[in-house]
PDB file of C-alpha atoms in Angstrom:
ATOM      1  CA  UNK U1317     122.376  86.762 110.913  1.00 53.00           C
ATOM      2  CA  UNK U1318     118.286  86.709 111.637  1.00 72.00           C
ATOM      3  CA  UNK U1319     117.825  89.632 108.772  1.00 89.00           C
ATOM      4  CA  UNK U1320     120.099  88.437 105.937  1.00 95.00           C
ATOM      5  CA  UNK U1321     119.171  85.494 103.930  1.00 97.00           C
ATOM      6  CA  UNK U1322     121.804  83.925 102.013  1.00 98.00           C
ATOM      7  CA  UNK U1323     120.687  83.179  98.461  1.00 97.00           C
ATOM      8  CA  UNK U1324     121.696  80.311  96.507  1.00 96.00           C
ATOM      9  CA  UNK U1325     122.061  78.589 100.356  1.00 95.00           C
ATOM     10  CA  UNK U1326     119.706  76.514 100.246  1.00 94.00           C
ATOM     11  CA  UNK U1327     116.091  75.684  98.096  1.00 95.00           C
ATOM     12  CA  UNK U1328     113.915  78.826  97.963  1.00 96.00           C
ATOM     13  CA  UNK U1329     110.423  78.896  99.453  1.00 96.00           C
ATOM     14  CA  UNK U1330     107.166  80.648  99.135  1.00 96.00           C
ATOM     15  CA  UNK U1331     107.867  80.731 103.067  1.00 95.00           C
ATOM     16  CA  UNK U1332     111.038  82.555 102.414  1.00 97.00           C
ATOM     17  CA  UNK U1333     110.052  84.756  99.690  1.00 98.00           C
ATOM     18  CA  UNK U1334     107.225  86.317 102.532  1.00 96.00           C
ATOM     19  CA  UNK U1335     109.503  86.372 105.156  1.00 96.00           C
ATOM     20  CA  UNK U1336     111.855  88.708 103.136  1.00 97.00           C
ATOM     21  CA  UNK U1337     109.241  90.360 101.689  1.00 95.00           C
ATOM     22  CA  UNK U1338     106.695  91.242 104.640  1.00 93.00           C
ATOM     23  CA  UNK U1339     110.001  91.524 106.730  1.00 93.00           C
ATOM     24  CA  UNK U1340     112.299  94.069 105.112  1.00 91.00           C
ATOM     25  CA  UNK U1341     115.246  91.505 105.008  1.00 96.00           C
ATOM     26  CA  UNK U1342     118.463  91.568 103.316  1.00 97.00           C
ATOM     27  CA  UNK U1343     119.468  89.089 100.441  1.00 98.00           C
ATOM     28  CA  UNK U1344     123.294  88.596 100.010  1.00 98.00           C
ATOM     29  CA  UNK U1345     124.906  85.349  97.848  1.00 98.00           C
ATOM     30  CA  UNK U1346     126.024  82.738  99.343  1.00 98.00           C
ATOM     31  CA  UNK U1347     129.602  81.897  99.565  1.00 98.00           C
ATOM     32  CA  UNK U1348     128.708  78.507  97.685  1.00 98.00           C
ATOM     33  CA  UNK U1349     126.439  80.321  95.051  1.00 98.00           C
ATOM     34  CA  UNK U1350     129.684  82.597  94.313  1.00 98.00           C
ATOM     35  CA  UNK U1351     131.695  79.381  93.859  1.00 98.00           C
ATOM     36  CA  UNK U1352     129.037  78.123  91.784  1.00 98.00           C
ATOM     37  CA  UNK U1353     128.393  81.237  89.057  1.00 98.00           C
ATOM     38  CA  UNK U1354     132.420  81.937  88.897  1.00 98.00           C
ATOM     39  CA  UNK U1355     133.096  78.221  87.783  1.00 98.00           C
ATOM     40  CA  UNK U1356     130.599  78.707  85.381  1.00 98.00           C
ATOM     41  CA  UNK U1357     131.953  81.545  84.168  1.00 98.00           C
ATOM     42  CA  UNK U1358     134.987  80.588  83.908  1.00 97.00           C
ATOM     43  CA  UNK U1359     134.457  77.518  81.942  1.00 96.00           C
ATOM     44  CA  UNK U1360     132.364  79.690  79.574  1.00 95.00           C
ATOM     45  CA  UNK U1361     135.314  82.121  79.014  1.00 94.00           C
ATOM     46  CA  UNK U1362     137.429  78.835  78.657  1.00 94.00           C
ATOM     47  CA  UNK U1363     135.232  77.409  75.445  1.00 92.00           C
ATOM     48  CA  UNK U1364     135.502  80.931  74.161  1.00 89.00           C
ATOM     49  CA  UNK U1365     138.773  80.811  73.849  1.00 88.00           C
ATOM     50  CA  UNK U1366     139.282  77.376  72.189  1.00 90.00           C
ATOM     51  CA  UNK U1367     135.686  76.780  70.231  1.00 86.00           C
ATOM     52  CA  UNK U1368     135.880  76.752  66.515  1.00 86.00           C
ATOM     53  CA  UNK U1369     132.234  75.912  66.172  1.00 90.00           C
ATOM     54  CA  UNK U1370     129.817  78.781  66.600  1.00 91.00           C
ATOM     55  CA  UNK U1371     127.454  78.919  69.757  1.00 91.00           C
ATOM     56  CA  UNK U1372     124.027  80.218  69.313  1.00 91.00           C
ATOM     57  CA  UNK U1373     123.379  83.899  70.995  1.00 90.00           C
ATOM     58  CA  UNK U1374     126.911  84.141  72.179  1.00 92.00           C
ATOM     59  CA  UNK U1375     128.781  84.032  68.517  1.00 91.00           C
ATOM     60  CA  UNK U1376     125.765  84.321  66.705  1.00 94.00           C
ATOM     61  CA  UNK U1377     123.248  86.631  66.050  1.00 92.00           C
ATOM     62  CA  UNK U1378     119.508  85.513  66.844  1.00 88.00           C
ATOM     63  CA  UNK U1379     116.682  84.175  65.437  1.00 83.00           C
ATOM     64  CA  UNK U1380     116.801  84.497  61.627  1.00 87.00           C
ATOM     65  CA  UNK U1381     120.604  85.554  62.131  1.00 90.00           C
ATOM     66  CA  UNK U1382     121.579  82.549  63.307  1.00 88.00           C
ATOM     67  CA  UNK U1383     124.180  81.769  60.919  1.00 90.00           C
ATOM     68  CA  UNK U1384     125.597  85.175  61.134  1.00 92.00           C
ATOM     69  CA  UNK U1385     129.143  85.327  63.193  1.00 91.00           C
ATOM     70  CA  UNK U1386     129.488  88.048  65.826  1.00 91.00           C
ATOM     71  CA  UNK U1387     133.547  88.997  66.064  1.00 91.00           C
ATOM     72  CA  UNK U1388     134.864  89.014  69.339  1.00 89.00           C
ATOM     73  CA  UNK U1389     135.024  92.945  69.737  1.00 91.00           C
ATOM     74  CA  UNK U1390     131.438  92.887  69.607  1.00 94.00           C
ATOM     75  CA  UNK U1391     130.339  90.406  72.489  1.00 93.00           C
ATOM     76  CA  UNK U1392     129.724  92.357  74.868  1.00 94.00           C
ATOM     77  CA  UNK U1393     127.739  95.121  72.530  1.00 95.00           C
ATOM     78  CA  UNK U1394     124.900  91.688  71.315  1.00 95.00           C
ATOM     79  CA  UNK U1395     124.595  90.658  74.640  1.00 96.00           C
ATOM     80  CA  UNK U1396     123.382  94.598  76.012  1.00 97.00           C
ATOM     81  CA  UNK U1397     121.452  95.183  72.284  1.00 95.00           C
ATOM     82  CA  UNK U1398     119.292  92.052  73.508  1.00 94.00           C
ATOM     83  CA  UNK U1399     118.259  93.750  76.578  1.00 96.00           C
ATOM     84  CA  UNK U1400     117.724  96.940  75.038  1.00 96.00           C
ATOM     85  CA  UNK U1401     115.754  95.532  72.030  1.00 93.00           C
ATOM     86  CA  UNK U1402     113.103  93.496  74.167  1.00 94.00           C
ATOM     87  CA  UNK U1403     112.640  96.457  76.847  1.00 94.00           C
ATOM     88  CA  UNK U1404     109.206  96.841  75.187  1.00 93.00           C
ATOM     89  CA  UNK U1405     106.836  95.718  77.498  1.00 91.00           C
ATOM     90  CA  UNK U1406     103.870  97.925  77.383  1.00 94.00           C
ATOM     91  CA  UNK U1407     100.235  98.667  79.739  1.00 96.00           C
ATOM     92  CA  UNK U1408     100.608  99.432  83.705  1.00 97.00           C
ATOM     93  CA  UNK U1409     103.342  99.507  85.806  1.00 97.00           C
ATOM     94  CA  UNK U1410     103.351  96.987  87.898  1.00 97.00           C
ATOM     95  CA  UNK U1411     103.752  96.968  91.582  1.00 97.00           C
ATOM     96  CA  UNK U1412     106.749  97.128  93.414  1.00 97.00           C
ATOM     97  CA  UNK U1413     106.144  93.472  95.436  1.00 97.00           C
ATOM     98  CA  UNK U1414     105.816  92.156  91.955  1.00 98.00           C
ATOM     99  CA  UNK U1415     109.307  93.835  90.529  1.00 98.00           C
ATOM    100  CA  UNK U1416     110.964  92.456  94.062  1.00 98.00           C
ATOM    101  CA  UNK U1417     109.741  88.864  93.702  1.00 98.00           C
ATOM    102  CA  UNK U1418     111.238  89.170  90.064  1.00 98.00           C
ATOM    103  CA  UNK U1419     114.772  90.139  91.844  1.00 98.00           C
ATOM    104  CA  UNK U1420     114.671  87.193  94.049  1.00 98.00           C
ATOM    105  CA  UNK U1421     113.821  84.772  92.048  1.00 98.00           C
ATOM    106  CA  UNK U1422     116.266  85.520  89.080  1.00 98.00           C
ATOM    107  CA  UNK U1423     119.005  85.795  91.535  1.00 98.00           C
ATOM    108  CA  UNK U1424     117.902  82.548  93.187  1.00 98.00           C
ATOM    109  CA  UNK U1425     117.584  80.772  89.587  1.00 98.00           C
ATOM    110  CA  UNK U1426     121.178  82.163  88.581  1.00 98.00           C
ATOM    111  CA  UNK U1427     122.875  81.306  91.901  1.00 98.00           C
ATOM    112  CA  UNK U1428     122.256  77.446  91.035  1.00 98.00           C
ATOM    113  CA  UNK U1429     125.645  78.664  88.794  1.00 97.00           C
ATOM    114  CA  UNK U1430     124.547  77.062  85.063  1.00 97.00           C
ATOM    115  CA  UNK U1431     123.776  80.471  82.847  1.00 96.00           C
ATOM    116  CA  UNK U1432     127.156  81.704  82.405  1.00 96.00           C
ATOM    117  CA  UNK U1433     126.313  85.098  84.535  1.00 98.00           C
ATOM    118  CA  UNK U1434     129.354  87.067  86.069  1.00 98.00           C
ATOM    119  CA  UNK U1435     128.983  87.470  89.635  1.00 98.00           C
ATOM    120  CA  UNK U1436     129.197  91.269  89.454  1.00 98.00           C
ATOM    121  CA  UNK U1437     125.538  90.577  87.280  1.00 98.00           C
ATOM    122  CA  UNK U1438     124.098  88.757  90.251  1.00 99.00           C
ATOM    123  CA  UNK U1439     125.467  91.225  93.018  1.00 98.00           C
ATOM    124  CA  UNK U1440     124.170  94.565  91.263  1.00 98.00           C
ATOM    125  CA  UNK U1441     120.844  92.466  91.325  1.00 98.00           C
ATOM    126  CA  UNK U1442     120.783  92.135  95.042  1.00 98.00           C
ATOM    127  CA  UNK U1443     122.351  95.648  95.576  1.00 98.00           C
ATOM    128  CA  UNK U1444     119.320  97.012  93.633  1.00 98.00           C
ATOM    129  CA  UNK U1445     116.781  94.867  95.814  1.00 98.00           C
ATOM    130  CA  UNK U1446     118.851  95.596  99.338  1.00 98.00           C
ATOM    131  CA  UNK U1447     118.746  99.466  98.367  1.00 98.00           C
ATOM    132  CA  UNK U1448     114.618  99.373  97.190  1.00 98.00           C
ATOM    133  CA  UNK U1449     115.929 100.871  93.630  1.00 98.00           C
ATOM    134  CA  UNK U1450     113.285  99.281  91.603  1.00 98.00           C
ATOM    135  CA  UNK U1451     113.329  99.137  88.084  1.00 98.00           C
ATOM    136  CA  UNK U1452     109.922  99.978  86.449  1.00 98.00           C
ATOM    137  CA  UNK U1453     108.244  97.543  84.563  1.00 98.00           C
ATOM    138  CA  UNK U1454     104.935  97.248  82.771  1.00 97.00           C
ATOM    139  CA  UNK U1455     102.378  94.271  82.868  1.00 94.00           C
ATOM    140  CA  UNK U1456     101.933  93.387  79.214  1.00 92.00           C
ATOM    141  CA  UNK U1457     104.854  91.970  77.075  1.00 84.00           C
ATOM    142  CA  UNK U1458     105.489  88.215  77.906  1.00 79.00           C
ATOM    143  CA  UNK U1459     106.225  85.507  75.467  1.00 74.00           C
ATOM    144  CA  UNK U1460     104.393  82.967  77.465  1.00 63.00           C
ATOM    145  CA  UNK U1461     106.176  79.523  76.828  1.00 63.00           C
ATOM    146  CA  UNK U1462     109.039  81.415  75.457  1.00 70.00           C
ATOM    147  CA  UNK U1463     109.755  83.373  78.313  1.00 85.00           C
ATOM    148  CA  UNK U1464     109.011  86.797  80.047  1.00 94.00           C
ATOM    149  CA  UNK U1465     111.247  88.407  77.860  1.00 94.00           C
ATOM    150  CA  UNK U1466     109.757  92.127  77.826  1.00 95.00           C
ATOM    151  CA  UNK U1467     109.204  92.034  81.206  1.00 96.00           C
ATOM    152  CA  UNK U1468     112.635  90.593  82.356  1.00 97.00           C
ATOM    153  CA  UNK U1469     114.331  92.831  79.771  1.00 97.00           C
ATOM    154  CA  UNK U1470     112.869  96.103  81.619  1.00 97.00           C
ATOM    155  CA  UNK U1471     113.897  94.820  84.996  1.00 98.00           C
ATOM    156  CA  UNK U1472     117.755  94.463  83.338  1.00 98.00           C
ATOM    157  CA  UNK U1473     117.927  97.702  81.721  1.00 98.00           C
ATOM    158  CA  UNK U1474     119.241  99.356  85.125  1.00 98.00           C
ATOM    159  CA  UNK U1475     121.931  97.169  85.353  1.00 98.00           C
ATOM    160  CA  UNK U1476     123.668  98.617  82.155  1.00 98.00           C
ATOM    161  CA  UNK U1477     122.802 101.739  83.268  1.00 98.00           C
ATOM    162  CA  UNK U1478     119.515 102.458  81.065  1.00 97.00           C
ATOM    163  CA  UNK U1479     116.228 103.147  81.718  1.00 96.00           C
ATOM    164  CA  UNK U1480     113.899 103.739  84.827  1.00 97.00           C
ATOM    165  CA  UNK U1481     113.943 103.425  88.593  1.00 98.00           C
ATOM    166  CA  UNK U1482     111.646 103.765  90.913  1.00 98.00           C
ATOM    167  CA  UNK U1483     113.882 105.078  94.323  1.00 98.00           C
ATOM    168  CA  UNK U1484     112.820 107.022  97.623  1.00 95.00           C
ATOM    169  CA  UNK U1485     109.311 107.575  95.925  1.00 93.00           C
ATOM    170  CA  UNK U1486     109.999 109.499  92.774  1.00 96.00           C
ATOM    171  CA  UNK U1487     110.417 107.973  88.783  1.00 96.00           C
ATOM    172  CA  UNK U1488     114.281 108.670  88.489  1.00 97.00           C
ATOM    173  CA  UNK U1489     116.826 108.050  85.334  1.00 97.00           C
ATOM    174  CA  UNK U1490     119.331 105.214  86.326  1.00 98.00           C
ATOM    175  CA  UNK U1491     122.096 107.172  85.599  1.00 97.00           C
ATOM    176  CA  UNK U1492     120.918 109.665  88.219  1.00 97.00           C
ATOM    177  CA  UNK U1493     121.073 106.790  91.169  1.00 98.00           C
ATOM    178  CA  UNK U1494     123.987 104.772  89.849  1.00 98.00           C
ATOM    179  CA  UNK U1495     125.939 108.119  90.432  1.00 97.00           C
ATOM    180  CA  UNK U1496     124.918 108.933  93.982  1.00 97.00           C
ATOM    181  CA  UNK U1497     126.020 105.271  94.463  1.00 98.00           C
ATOM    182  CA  UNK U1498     129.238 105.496  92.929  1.00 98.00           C
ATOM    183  CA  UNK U1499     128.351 102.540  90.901  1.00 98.00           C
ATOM    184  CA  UNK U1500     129.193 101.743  87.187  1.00 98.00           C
ATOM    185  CA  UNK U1501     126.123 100.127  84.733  1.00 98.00           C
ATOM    186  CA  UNK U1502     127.583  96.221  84.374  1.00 98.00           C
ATOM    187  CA  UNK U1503     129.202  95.609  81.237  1.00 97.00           C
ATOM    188  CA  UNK U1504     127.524  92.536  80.424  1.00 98.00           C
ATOM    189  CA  UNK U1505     129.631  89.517  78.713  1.00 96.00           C
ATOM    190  CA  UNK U1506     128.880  86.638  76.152  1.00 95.00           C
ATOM    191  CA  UNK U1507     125.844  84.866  76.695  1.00 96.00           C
ATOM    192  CA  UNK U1508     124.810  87.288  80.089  1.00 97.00           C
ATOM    193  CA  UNK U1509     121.777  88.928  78.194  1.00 96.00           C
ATOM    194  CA  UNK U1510     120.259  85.606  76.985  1.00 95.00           C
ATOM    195  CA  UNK U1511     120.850  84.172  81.130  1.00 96.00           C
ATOM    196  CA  UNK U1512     118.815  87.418  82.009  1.00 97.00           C
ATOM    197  CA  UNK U1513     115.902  87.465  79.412  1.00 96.00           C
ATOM    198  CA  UNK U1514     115.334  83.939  79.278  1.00 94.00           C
ATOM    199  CA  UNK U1515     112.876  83.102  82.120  1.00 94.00           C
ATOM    200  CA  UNK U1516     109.564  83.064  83.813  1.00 94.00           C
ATOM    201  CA  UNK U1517     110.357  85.311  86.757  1.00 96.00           C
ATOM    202  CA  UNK U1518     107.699  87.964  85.890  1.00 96.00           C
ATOM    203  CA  UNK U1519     104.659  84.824  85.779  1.00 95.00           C
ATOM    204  CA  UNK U1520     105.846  82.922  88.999  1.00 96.00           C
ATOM    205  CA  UNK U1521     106.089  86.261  90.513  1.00 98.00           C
ATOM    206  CA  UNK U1522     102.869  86.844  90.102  1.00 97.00           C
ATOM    207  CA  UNK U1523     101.992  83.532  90.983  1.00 97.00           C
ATOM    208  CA  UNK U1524     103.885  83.081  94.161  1.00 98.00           C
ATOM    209  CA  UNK U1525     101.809  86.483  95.319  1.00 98.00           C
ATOM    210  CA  UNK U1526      98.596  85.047  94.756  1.00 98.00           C
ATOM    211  CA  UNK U1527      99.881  82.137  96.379  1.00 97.00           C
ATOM    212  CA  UNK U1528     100.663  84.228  99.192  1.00 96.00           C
ATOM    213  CA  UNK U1529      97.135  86.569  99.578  1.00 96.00           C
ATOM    214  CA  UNK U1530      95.304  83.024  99.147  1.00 96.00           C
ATOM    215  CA  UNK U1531      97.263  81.949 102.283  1.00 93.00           C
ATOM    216  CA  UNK U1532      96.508  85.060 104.092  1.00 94.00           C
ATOM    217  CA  UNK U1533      92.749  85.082 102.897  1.00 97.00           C
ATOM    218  CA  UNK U1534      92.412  81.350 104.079  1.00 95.00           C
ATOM    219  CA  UNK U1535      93.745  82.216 107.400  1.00 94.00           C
ATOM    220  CA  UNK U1536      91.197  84.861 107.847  1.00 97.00           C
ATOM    221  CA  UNK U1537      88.719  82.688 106.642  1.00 97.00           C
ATOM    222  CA  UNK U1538      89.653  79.659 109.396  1.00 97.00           C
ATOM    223  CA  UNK U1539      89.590  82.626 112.249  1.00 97.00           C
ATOM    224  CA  UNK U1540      85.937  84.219 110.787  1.00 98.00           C
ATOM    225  CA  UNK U1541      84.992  80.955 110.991  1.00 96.00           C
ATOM    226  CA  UNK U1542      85.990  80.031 114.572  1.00 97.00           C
ATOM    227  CA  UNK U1543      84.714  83.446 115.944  1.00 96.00           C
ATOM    228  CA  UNK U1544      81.442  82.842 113.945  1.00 94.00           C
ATOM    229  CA  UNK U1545      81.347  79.541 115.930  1.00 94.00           C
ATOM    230  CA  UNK U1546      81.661  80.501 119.216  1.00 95.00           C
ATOM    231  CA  UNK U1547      79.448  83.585 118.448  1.00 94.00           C
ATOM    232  CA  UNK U1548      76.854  81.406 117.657  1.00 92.00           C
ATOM    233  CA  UNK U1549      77.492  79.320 120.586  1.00 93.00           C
ATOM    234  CA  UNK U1550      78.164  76.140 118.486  1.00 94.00           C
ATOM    235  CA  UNK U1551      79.968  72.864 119.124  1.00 95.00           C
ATOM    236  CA  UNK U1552      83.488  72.274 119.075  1.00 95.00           C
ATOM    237  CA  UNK U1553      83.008  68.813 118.232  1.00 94.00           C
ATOM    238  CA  UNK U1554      83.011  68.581 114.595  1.00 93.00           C
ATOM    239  CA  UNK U1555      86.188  69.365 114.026  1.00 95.00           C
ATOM    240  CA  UNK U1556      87.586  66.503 116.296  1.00 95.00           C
ATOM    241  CA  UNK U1557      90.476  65.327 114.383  1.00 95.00           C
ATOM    242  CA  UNK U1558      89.906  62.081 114.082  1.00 95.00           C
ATOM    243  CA  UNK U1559      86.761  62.772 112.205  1.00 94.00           C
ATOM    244  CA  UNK U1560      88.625  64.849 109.346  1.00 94.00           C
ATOM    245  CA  UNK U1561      91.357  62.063 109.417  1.00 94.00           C
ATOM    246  CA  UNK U1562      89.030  59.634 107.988  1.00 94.00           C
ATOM    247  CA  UNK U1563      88.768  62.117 104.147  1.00 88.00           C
ATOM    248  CA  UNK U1564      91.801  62.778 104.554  1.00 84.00           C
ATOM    249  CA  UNK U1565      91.856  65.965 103.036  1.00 93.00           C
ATOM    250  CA  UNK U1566      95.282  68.272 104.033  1.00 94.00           C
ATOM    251  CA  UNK U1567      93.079  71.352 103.938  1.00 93.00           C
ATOM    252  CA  UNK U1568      90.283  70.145 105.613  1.00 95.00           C
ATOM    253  CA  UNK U1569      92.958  69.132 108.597  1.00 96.00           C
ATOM    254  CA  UNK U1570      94.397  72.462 108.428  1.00 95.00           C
ATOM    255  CA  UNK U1571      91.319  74.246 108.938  1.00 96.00           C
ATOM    256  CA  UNK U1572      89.931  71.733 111.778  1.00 96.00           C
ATOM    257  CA  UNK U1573      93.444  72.328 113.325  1.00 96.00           C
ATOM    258  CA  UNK U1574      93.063  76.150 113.087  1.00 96.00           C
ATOM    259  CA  UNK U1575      89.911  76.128 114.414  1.00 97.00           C
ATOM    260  CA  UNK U1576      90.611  74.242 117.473  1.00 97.00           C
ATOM    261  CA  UNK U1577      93.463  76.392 118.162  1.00 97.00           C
ATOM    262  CA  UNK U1578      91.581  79.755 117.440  1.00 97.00           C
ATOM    263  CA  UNK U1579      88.743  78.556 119.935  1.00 97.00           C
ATOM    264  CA  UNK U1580      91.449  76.965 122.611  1.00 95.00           C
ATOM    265  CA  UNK U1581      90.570  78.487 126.015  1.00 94.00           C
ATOM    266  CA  UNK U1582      87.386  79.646 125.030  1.00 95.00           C
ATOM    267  CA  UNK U1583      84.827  79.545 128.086  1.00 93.00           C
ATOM    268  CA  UNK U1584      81.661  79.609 125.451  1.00 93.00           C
ATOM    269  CA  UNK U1585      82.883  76.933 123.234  1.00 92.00           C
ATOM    270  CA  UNK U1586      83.309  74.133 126.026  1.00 91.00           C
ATOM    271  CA  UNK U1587      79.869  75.273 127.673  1.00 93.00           C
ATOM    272  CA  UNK U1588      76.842  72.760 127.666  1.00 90.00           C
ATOM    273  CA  UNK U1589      74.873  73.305 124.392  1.00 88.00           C
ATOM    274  CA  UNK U1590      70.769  73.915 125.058  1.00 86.00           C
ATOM    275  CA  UNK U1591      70.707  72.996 120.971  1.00 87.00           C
ATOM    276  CA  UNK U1592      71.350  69.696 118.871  1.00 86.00           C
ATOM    277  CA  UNK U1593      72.283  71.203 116.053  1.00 87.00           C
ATOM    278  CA  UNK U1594      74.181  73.960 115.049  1.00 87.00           C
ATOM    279  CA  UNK U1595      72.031  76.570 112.506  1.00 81.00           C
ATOM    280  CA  UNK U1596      74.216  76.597 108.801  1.00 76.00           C
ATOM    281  CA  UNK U1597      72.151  78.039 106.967  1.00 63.00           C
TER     282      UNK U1597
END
């Protein structure tokens, strides 16, 4: 199916990430990357059930509270006071591309199935992203080295049914969309708000979109260039490719490459120059 793509398929791209970006396209889990977080799972709920020893975050409090046991009752409650307790990031909200690149690549880091994530975690994810409910979340908060965990907590808070959406243009409660849905907030289990929180989605998102304007504003560049070229009636000839293949320098191919192609079939470029030398300056 041309406008799904399957996450957890396959490696994830920058390619990809544009393509369902730019493209509008679906994102559904892929049968393996199902198989993958339910085994997990599973063998999580397994050591729960027969570990005496106490596992940090999941039977333990955090930080300082370390050596303070959680009871079993109150699993589930740690694991959603986590999220709630880090949904501080602060400043501008930031754009919706940015809070969709989060989505993806969380759900493509937890489909690799080694954070102990229910499925049902994942799939409200991608349900979110598929239905352009996007959770707000501000530009200032991250832990650096530690982890984006303001900024991931914000984009989390929706799935247990807190916070703020953006959806069909307007600032809306959660609660407000998750009932036109007929969808119930996630009740998160042991370990599932440490898999959420602990990450670097909110940086590489921003990253892989300056990634992807550089991209664009290099292929501009390349195709100024070539029309600048044949505007000034230059030569063609400099950017014969076995001339760059002697650096070589990948870019410097590309660009040769692109503007070959970009001038291909041009009339003026192939004329008979009356001048030596083109002007550059």
């Amino acid at each position: 199916m041309k406008n799904i793509y399957f996450i957890g398929k396959e490696d994830l791209t920058i390619e990809d990430l544009e393509w369902i970006i730019t493209g509008n396209i679906k994102v559904e889990l892929s049968p393996e990357a199902r198989e993958r977080i339910q085994k997990c799972r599973d063998y999580l709920d397994q050591k729960m059930e027969t570990e005496t020893e106490p596992i940090y975050g999941i039977t333990t409090g955090f930080g300082s509270l370390c050596n303070h046991t959680i009871p079993n009752d109150d699993l589930s409650t740690l694991q959603e006071n986590l999220v709630k307790s880090h949904a501080c990031s602060v400043g501008e909200e930031v754009t919706p591309l940015i809070v969709k690149l989060m989505f993806l690549l969380k759900a493509h880091a937890l489909s690799l199935g080694y954070s102990g994530v229910q499925v049902a975690t994942v799939q409200r994810m991608l349900d979110l992203f598929n239905n352009d409910i996007l959770p707000i979340v501000y530009d200032k908060g991250s832990l650096g080295a530690s982890g984006d965990l303001a900024p991931l907590a914000n984009l989390f808070l929706p799935l247990i049914g807190v916070g703020d959406v953006f959806y069909k243009g307007q600032k809306r409660d959660i609660s407000t969309v998750l009932d036109e849905f007929g969808w119930s907030p996630i009740r998160l289990k042991s370990k599932e708000g440490l898999a959420l929180l602990n990450g670097t989605q909110f940086m590489s998102a921003h990253g892989v979109y300056a990634i992807m304007k550089a991209a664009r504003l290099t292929q501009r560049a390349d195709l100024i260039a070539a029309l600048s070229l044949d505007a000034y009636d230059g030569h063609i000839e400099p950017f014969d490719e076995r001339l760059h293949m002697i650096r070589p320098h990948p870019g410097q191919l590309e660009t040769s490459r692109n503007i070959r192609r970009f001038l291909e079939g041009s009339e003026i470029i192939t004329r008979k120059k009356k001048h030596l030398q083109d002007p550059y300056s």
